[in-house]
Amino acid sequence: MSIKVNLSTIKASLPEHVTLVAVSKTKPVADLMEAYEAGQRIFGENKIQEMTDKWEEMPKDIQWHMIGHVQTNKVKFMAPFVSLIHGVDSLKLLQEINKQALKNNRVIDCLLQMHIAEEETKFGLDEKELTSLLASEDFHNMKNIQILGLMGMATFTENQNQIKKEFTHLKSIFDSLQATKPVNCKLNTVSMGMSGDYQLAIECGSTMVRIGSSIFGGR
Ligand SMILES: *Cc1c(COP(=O)(O)O)cnc(C)c1O
């Protein structure tokens, strides 16, 4: 299957309110260009260096999403151009993003990553940490970041009920958060769902899916 065909098949299956992030990590620029030429403008990468290299080389109307774990000392490399950072899971990281955004005279959109999976290894905040982050004075003082919503990854399992439970949980955290109208937030995004589970994620309320291998093939 070609990238173009994969892309149009997936796009046709997505409801209108769901945004597709084409996860292009490890793939060569030629593959990304094939998706670009088929109309895709949002790409997701999980390494800052690789994303920066691709940004330099590719058309400037692309929106680059950082979907991986972010090291604080590397934020400065993507601060001039990154469109959305999905994996924010500490106040310290948010402070660095705010600082680098200010240096670049812009506001950087972020998602807070929640720990919804059973596995210990996945990154993310729990609900208590989310509440205290949003309530902190340091957070309130940030002028150069904006929180658009939440991101989460389900447990790596075949058990659909388990995955459904975790996605539903993330959506319910999002809904309660929206009701509290927190500062520095414009809550409109729930980033959940990858190649193997995006249909389920959409049923559970996802508004943004991150799809890699179903578009570009295995890695
Ligand atoms: C790699 C990756 C994806 C895409 O995974 P596929 O299974 O290839 O669709 C989505 N989200 C994150 C955070 C990833 O690292």
PDB file of C-alpha atoms and ligand atoms in Angstrom:
ATOM      1  CA  MET A   1       0.000   0.000   0.000  1.00  0.00           C
ATOM      2  CA  SER A   2       1.232   3.488  -0.739  1.00  0.00           C
ATOM      3  CA  ILE A   3       1.420   6.228   1.867  1.00  0.00           C
ATOM      4  CA  LYS A   4      -1.081   8.237  -0.141  1.00  0.00           C
ATOM      5  CA  VAL A   5      -3.628   5.413  -0.175  1.00  0.00           C
ATOM      6  CA  ASN A   6      -3.150   4.665   3.522  1.00  0.00           C
ATOM      7  CA  LEU A   7      -3.597   8.308   4.358  1.00  0.00           C
ATOM      8  CA  SER A   8      -6.778   8.768   2.371  1.00  0.00           C
ATOM      9  CA  THR A   9      -8.282   5.573   3.767  1.00  0.00           C
ATOM     10  CA  ILE A  10      -7.637   6.702   7.329  1.00  0.00           C
ATOM     11  CA  LYS A  11      -8.803  10.253   6.687  1.00  0.00           C
ATOM     12  CA  ALA A  12     -12.037   8.975   5.191  1.00  0.00           C
ATOM     13  CA  SER A  13     -12.693   7.005   8.373  1.00  0.00           C
ATOM     14  CA  LEU A  14     -12.187   9.927  10.766  1.00  0.00           C
ATOM     15  CA  PRO A  15     -15.087  12.070  11.954  1.00  0.00           C
ATOM     16  CA  GLU A  16     -14.725  15.747  11.064  1.00  0.00           C
ATOM     17  CA  HIS A  17     -13.918  16.895  14.608  1.00  0.00           C
ATOM     18  CA  VAL A  18     -10.919  14.532  14.880  1.00  0.00           C
ATOM     19  CA  THR A  19      -7.476  15.863  13.896  1.00  0.00           C
ATOM     20  CA  LEU A  20      -4.955  13.494  12.359  1.00  0.00           C
ATOM     21  CA  VAL A  21      -1.328  13.718  13.433  1.00  0.00           C
ATOM     22  CA  ALA A  22       0.787  11.708  10.972  1.00  0.00           C
ATOM     23  CA  VAL A  23       3.498  10.159  13.145  1.00  0.00           C
ATOM     24  CA  SER A  24       6.590  10.181  10.970  1.00  0.00           C
ATOM     25  CA  LYS A  25       9.341   9.353  13.475  1.00  0.00           C
ATOM     26  CA  THR A  26      12.271   7.369  11.978  1.00  0.00           C
ATOM     27  CA  LYS A  27      10.860   7.837   8.450  1.00  0.00           C
ATOM     28  CA  PRO A  28      12.846   9.618   5.713  1.00  0.00           C
ATOM     29  CA  VAL A  29      11.837  13.043   4.378  1.00  0.00           C
ATOM     30  CA  ALA A  30      10.810  11.428   1.066  1.00  0.00           C
ATOM     31  CA  ASP A  31       8.058   9.510   2.900  1.00  0.00           C
ATOM     32  CA  LEU A  32       6.875  12.634   4.689  1.00  0.00           C
ATOM     33  CA  MET A  33       6.821  14.514   1.369  1.00  0.00           C
ATOM     34  CA  GLU A  34       4.567  11.846  -0.086  1.00  0.00           C
ATOM     35  CA  ALA A  35       2.107  12.499   2.741  1.00  0.00           C
ATOM     36  CA  TYR A  36       2.587  16.253   2.326  1.00  0.00           C
ATOM     37  CA  GLU A  37       1.776  16.054  -1.348  1.00  0.00           C
ATOM     38  CA  ALA A  38      -1.365  14.118  -0.472  1.00  0.00           C
ATOM     39  CA  GLY A  39      -2.411  17.098   1.656  1.00  0.00           C
ATOM     40  CA  GLN A  40      -1.160  16.180   5.137  1.00  0.00           C
ATOM     41  CA  ARG A  41       0.139  19.187   7.092  1.00  0.00           C
ATOM     42  CA  ILE A  42       0.437  17.902  10.678  1.00  0.00           C
ATOM     43  CA  PHE A  43       3.352  15.626  11.495  1.00  0.00           C
ATOM     44  CA  GLY A  44       4.345  14.090  14.820  1.00  0.00           C
ATOM     45  CA  GLU A  45       7.895  13.315  15.868  1.00  0.00           C
ATOM     46  CA  ASN A  46       9.280  11.979  19.134  1.00  0.00           C
ATOM     47  CA  LYS A  47      12.886  13.235  18.975  1.00  0.00           C
ATOM     48  CA  ILE A  48      13.648  16.954  18.965  1.00  0.00           C
ATOM     49  CA  GLN A  49      16.798  16.662  16.857  1.00  0.00           C
ATOM     50  CA  GLU A  50      15.054  14.632  14.173  1.00  0.00           C
ATOM     51  CA  MET A  51      12.056  16.973  14.132  1.00  0.00           C
ATOM     52  CA  THR A  52      14.320  20.018  13.810  1.00  0.00           C
ATOM     53  CA  ASP A  53      16.233  18.462  10.905  1.00  0.00           C
ATOM     54  CA  LYS A  54      12.979  17.702   9.087  1.00  0.00           C
ATOM     55  CA  TRP A  55      11.579  21.169   9.821  1.00  0.00           C
ATOM     56  CA  GLU A  56      14.661  22.757   8.243  1.00  0.00           C
ATOM     57  CA  GLU A  57      14.362  20.640   5.147  1.00  0.00           C
ATOM     58  CA  MET A  58      10.624  20.651   4.545  1.00  0.00           C
ATOM     59  CA  PRO A  59       7.941  23.193   3.520  1.00  0.00           C
ATOM     60  CA  LYS A  60       7.201  25.806   6.134  1.00  0.00           C
ATOM     61  CA  ASP A  61       3.429  25.384   6.239  1.00  0.00           C
ATOM     62  CA  ILE A  62       3.817  22.112   8.159  1.00  0.00           C
ATOM     63  CA  GLN A  63       2.683  21.990  11.784  1.00  0.00           C
ATOM     64  CA  TRP A  64       5.171  20.010  13.836  1.00  0.00           C
ATOM     65  CA  HIS A  65       3.900  18.171  16.915  1.00  0.00           C
ATOM     66  CA  MET A  66       6.309  16.856  19.529  1.00  0.00           C
ATOM     67  CA  ILE A  67       4.715  13.636  20.783  1.00  0.00           C
ATOM     68  CA  GLY A  68       7.644  12.103  22.680  1.00  0.00           C
ATOM     69  CA  HIS A  69       9.123  12.625  26.096  1.00  0.00           C
ATOM     70  CA  VAL A  70      10.840  16.023  26.191  1.00  0.00           C
ATOM     71  CA  GLN A  71      14.170  16.680  27.853  1.00  0.00           C
ATOM     72  CA  THR A  72      14.246  20.140  29.396  1.00  0.00           C
ATOM     73  CA  ASN A  73      17.641  21.050  27.934  1.00  0.00           C
ATOM     74  CA  LYS A  74      16.399  20.438  24.376  1.00  0.00           C
ATOM     75  CA  VAL A  75      13.278  22.623  24.436  1.00  0.00           C
ATOM     76  CA  LYS A  76      15.233  25.566  22.994  1.00  0.00           C
ATOM     77  CA  PHE A  77      15.838  23.758  19.700  1.00  0.00           C
ATOM     78  CA  MET A  78      12.136  23.395  18.890  1.00  0.00           C
ATOM     79  CA  ALA A  79      10.838  26.555  20.570  1.00  0.00           C
ATOM     80  CA  PRO A  80      11.038  28.676  17.382  1.00  0.00           C
ATOM     81  CA  PHE A  81       8.706  26.449  15.385  1.00  0.00           C
ATOM     82  CA  VAL A  82       6.943  23.663  17.316  1.00  0.00           C
ATOM     83  CA  SER A  83       3.183  23.806  16.926  1.00  0.00           C
ATOM     84  CA  LEU A  84       2.019  21.567  19.792  1.00  0.00           C
ATOM     85  CA  ILE A  85       3.907  19.704  22.530  1.00  0.00           C
ATOM     86  CA  HIS A  86       1.907  16.630  23.614  1.00  0.00           C
ATOM     87  CA  GLY A  87       4.063  15.174  26.348  1.00  0.00           C
ATOM     88  CA  VAL A  88       4.249  17.831  29.049  1.00  0.00           C
ATOM     89  CA  ASP A  89       4.233  16.151  32.434  1.00  0.00           C
ATOM     90  CA  SER A  90       5.959  18.476  34.895  1.00  0.00           C
ATOM     91  CA  LEU A  91       5.903  22.072  36.047  1.00  0.00           C
ATOM     92  CA  LYS A  92       9.666  22.235  35.518  1.00  0.00           C
ATOM     93  CA  LEU A  93       9.293  21.334  31.838  1.00  0.00           C
ATOM     94  CA  LEU A  94       6.436  23.786  31.430  1.00  0.00           C
ATOM     95  CA  GLN A  95       8.598  26.538  32.954  1.00  0.00           C
ATOM     96  CA  GLU A  96      11.331  25.861  30.432  1.00  0.00           C
ATOM     97  CA  ILE A  97       8.834  25.866  27.546  1.00  0.00           C
ATOM     98  CA  ASN A  98       7.447  29.174  28.834  1.00  0.00           C
ATOM     99  CA  LYS A  99      10.941  30.643  29.057  1.00  0.00           C
ATOM    100  CA  GLN A 100      11.957  29.550  25.562  1.00  0.00           C
ATOM    101  CA  ALA A 101       8.619  30.673  24.105  1.00  0.00           C
ATOM    102  CA  LEU A 102       9.188  34.129  25.592  1.00  0.00           C
ATOM    103  CA  LYS A 103      12.650  34.264  24.026  1.00  0.00           C
ATOM    104  CA  ASN A 104      11.000  33.551  20.695  1.00  0.00           C
ATOM    105  CA  ASN A 105       8.250  36.074  21.337  1.00  0.00           C
ATOM    106  CA  ARG A 106       5.458  33.534  21.015  1.00  0.00           C
ATOM    107  CA  VAL A 107       2.967  31.394  22.897  1.00  0.00           C
ATOM    108  CA  ILE A 108       3.551  27.647  22.672  1.00  0.00           C
ATOM    109  CA  ASP A 109       0.533  25.332  22.811  1.00  0.00           C
ATOM    110  CA  CYS A 110       0.887  22.283  25.048  1.00  0.00           C
ATOM    111  CA  LEU A 111      -1.018  19.203  26.158  1.00  0.00           C
ATOM    112  CA  LEU A 112      -0.541  17.760  29.607  1.00  0.00           C
ATOM    113  CA  GLN A 113       0.272  14.073  29.465  1.00  0.00           C
ATOM    114  CA  MET A 114      -1.726  11.955  31.873  1.00  0.00           C
ATOM    115  CA  HIS A 115      -0.697   8.564  33.191  1.00  0.00           C
ATOM    116  CA  ILE A 116      -3.708   6.391  32.336  1.00  0.00           C
ATOM    117  CA  ALA A 117      -2.039   3.044  31.631  1.00  0.00           C
ATOM    118  CA  GLU A 118      -1.464   0.253  34.133  1.00  0.00           C
ATOM    119  CA  GLU A 119       2.204  -0.014  33.227  1.00  0.00           C
ATOM    120  CA  GLU A 120       4.659   1.746  35.507  1.00  0.00           C
ATOM    121  CA  THR A 121       6.917   2.724  32.620  1.00  0.00           C
ATOM    122  CA  LYS A 122       4.721   5.244  30.856  1.00  0.00           C
ATOM    123  CA  PHE A 123       5.228   8.933  31.546  1.00  0.00           C
ATOM    124  CA  GLY A 124       2.502  11.243  32.710  1.00  0.00           C
ATOM    125  CA  LEU A 125       0.783  12.988  35.578  1.00  0.00           C
ATOM    126  CA  ASP A 126      -1.773  11.503  37.920  1.00  0.00           C
ATOM    127  CA  GLU A 127      -4.899  13.483  38.779  1.00  0.00           C
ATOM    128  CA  LYS A 128      -3.458  14.899  41.990  1.00  0.00           C
ATOM    129  CA  GLU A 129      -0.373  16.152  40.198  1.00  0.00           C
ATOM    130  CA  LEU A 130      -2.553  17.675  37.483  1.00  0.00           C
ATOM    131  CA  THR A 131      -4.628  19.549  40.040  1.00  0.00           C
ATOM    132  CA  SER A 132      -1.637  20.894  41.930  1.00  0.00           C
ATOM    133  CA  LEU A 133       0.167  21.921  38.740  1.00  0.00           C
ATOM    134  CA  LEU A 134      -2.834  23.910  37.543  1.00  0.00           C
ATOM    135  CA  ALA A 135      -3.314  25.484  40.962  1.00  0.00           C
ATOM    136  CA  SER A 136       0.292  26.570  41.412  1.00  0.00           C
ATOM    137  CA  GLU A 137       1.257  30.214  41.359  1.00  0.00           C
ATOM    138  CA  ASP A 138       4.168  29.473  39.014  1.00  0.00           C
ATOM    139  CA  PHE A 139       1.695  28.099  36.486  1.00  0.00           C
ATOM    140  CA  HIS A 140      -0.622  31.073  36.834  1.00  0.00           C
ATOM    141  CA  ASN A 141       2.268  33.439  36.106  1.00  0.00           C
ATOM    142  CA  MET A 142       3.205  31.816  32.804  1.00  0.00           C
ATOM    143  CA  LYS A 143       2.399  34.110  29.896  1.00  0.00           C
ATOM    144  CA  ASN A 144       3.923  32.192  26.988  1.00  0.00           C
ATOM    145  CA  ILE A 145       2.269  28.791  27.191  1.00  0.00           C
ATOM    146  CA  GLN A 146      -1.305  27.711  26.598  1.00  0.00           C
ATOM    147  CA  ILE A 147      -2.767  24.340  27.592  1.00  0.00           C
ATOM    148  CA  LEU A 148      -5.071  22.959  24.898  1.00  0.00           C
ATOM    149  CA  GLY A 149      -5.930  19.702  26.624  1.00  0.00           C
ATOM    150  CA  LEU A 150      -4.705  16.285  27.646  1.00  0.00           C
ATOM    151  CA  MET A 151      -2.757  13.451  26.060  1.00  0.00           C
ATOM    152  CA  GLY A 152      -2.576   9.833  27.112  1.00  0.00           C
ATOM    153  CA  MET A 153      -1.430   6.403  26.045  1.00  0.00           C
ATOM    154  CA  ALA A 154      -3.322   3.239  26.902  1.00  0.00           C
ATOM    155  CA  THR A 155      -1.738   0.055  28.196  1.00  0.00           C
ATOM    156  CA  PHE A 156      -0.059  -2.047  25.492  1.00  0.00           C
ATOM    157  CA  THR A 157      -2.540  -4.922  25.538  1.00  0.00           C
ATOM    158  CA  GLU A 158      -4.990  -6.853  23.382  1.00  0.00           C
ATOM    159  CA  ASN A 159      -7.668  -6.367  26.027  1.00  0.00           C
ATOM    160  CA  GLN A 160     -10.106  -3.918  24.441  1.00  0.00           C
ATOM    161  CA  ASN A 161     -12.039  -3.454  27.672  1.00  0.00           C
ATOM    162  CA  GLN A 162      -8.881  -2.383  29.456  1.00  0.00           C
ATOM    163  CA  ILE A 163      -8.003   0.123  26.723  1.00  0.00           C
ATOM    164  CA  LYS A 164     -11.566   1.426  26.635  1.00  0.00           C
ATOM    165  CA  LYS A 165     -11.544   1.904  30.402  1.00  0.00           C
ATOM    166  CA  GLU A 166      -8.326   3.952  30.200  1.00  0.00           C
ATOM    167  CA  PHE A 167      -9.475   6.159  27.317  1.00  0.00           C
ATOM    168  CA  THR A 168     -12.818   6.761  29.032  1.00  0.00           C
ATOM    169  CA  HIS A 169     -10.928   7.724  32.168  1.00  0.00           C
ATOM    170  CA  LEU A 170      -8.832  10.288  30.285  1.00  0.00           C
ATOM    171  CA  LYS A 171     -11.945  11.771  28.683  1.00  0.00           C
ATOM    172  CA  SER A 172     -13.619  12.066  32.081  1.00  0.00           C
ATOM    173  CA  ILE A 173     -10.573  13.868  33.530  1.00  0.00           C
ATOM    174  CA  PHE A 174     -10.750  16.237  30.549  1.00  0.00           C
ATOM    175  CA  ASP A 175     -14.472  16.871  31.072  1.00  0.00           C
ATOM    176  CA  SER A 176     -14.066  17.679  34.761  1.00  0.00           C
ATOM    177  CA  LEU A 177     -11.118  19.908  33.984  1.00  0.00           C
ATOM    178  CA  GLN A 178     -13.133  21.804  31.394  1.00  0.00           C
ATOM    179  CA  ALA A 179     -15.837  22.433  33.984  1.00  0.00           C
ATOM    180  CA  THR A 180     -13.334  24.168  36.300  1.00  0.00           C
ATOM    181  CA  LYS A 181     -12.233  26.669  33.609  1.00  0.00           C
ATOM    182  CA  PRO A 182      -8.553  26.777  34.645  1.00  0.00           C
ATOM    183  CA  VAL A 183      -6.345  29.764  33.715  1.00  0.00           C
ATOM    184  CA  ASN A 184      -3.882  29.565  30.806  1.00  0.00           C
ATOM    185  CA  CYS A 185      -6.071  26.926  29.200  1.00  0.00           C
ATOM    186  CA  LYS A 186      -8.182  26.741  26.065  1.00  0.00           C
ATOM    187  CA  LEU A 187      -9.385  23.203  26.457  1.00  0.00           C
ATOM    188  CA  ASN A 188     -10.386  21.682  23.134  1.00  0.00           C
ATOM    189  CA  THR A 189      -8.092  18.690  22.637  1.00  0.00           C
ATOM    190  CA  VAL A 190      -7.978  15.092  23.854  1.00  0.00           C
ATOM    191  CA  SER A 191      -5.007  13.416  22.187  1.00  0.00           C
ATOM    192  CA  MET A 192      -5.474   9.657  22.381  1.00  0.00           C
ATOM    193  CA  GLY A 193      -5.365   6.786  19.924  1.00  0.00           C
ATOM    194  CA  MET A 194      -2.615   5.300  17.736  1.00  0.00           C
ATOM    195  CA  SER A 195      -2.675   2.864  14.776  1.00  0.00           C
ATOM    196  CA  GLY A 196      -3.933  -0.058  16.835  1.00  0.00           C
ATOM    197  CA  ASP A 197      -6.560   1.668  18.922  1.00  0.00           C
ATOM    198  CA  TYR A 198      -7.638   4.939  17.320  1.00  0.00           C
ATOM    199  CA  GLN A 199     -11.167   3.820  16.428  1.00  0.00           C
ATOM    200  CA  LEU A 200     -11.771   2.870  20.046  1.00  0.00           C
ATOM    201  CA  ALA A 201     -10.189   6.145  21.177  1.00  0.00           C
ATOM    202  CA  ILE A 202     -12.588   8.122  18.975  1.00  0.00           C
ATOM    203  CA  GLU A 203     -15.566   6.225  20.411  1.00  0.00           C
ATOM    204  CA  CYS A 204     -14.292   7.262  23.835  1.00  0.00           C
ATOM    205  CA  GLY A 205     -14.052  10.956  22.944  1.00  0.00           C
ATOM    206  CA  SER A 206     -10.664  11.502  21.310  1.00  0.00           C
ATOM    207  CA  THR A 207     -10.323  14.670  19.230  1.00  0.00           C
ATOM    208  CA  MET A 208      -6.763  14.039  18.038  1.00  0.00           C
ATOM    209  CA  VAL A 209      -5.259  10.735  16.908  1.00  0.00           C
ATOM    210  CA  ARG A 210      -1.540  10.053  16.458  1.00  0.00           C
ATOM    211  CA  ILE A 211      -1.106   7.499  13.686  1.00  0.00           C
ATOM    212  CA  GLY A 212       2.240   6.237  12.416  1.00  0.00           C
ATOM    213  CA  SER A 213       2.604   2.700  11.171  1.00  0.00           C
ATOM    214  CA  SER A 214      -0.837   2.520   9.525  1.00  0.00           C
ATOM    215  CA  ILE A 215       0.252   5.425   7.296  1.00  0.00           C
ATOM    216  CA  PHE A 216       3.997   4.955   6.796  1.00  0.00           C
ATOM    217  CA  GLY A 217       4.362   1.216   7.438  1.00  0.00           C
ATOM    218  CA  GLY A 218       6.213  -0.529  10.241  1.00  0.00           C
ATOM    219  CA  ARG A 219       9.326   0.895  11.861  1.00  0.00           C
TER     220      ARG A 219
HETATM  221  C1  LIG B   1       5.055   6.209  17.817  1.00  0.00           C
HETATM  222  C2  LIG B   1       3.945   6.886  18.531  1.00  0.00           C
HETATM  223  C3  LIG B   1       2.641   6.911  18.003  1.00  0.00           C
HETATM  224  C4  LIG B   1       2.258   6.214  16.702  1.00  0.00           C
HETATM  225  O1  LIG B   1       2.274   4.824  16.871  1.00  0.00           O
HETATM  226  P1  LIG B   1       1.732   3.840  15.704  1.00  0.00           P
HETATM  227  O2  LIG B   1       1.401   2.605  16.439  1.00  0.00           O
HETATM  228  O3  LIG B   1       2.855   3.669  14.744  1.00  0.00           O
HETATM  229  O4  LIG B   1       0.549   4.483  15.098  1.00  0.00           O
HETATM  230  C5  LIG B   1       1.665   7.598  18.689  1.00  0.00           C
HETATM  231  N1  LIG B   1       1.938   8.241  19.842  1.00  0.00           N
HETATM  232  C6  LIG B   1       3.170   8.254  20.384  1.00  0.00           C
HETATM  233  C7  LIG B   1       3.394   8.988  21.654  1.00  0.00           C
HETATM  234  C8  LIG B   1       4.211   7.563  19.751  1.00  0.00           C
HETATM  235  O5  LIG B   1       5.431   7.567  20.314  1.00  0.00           O
END
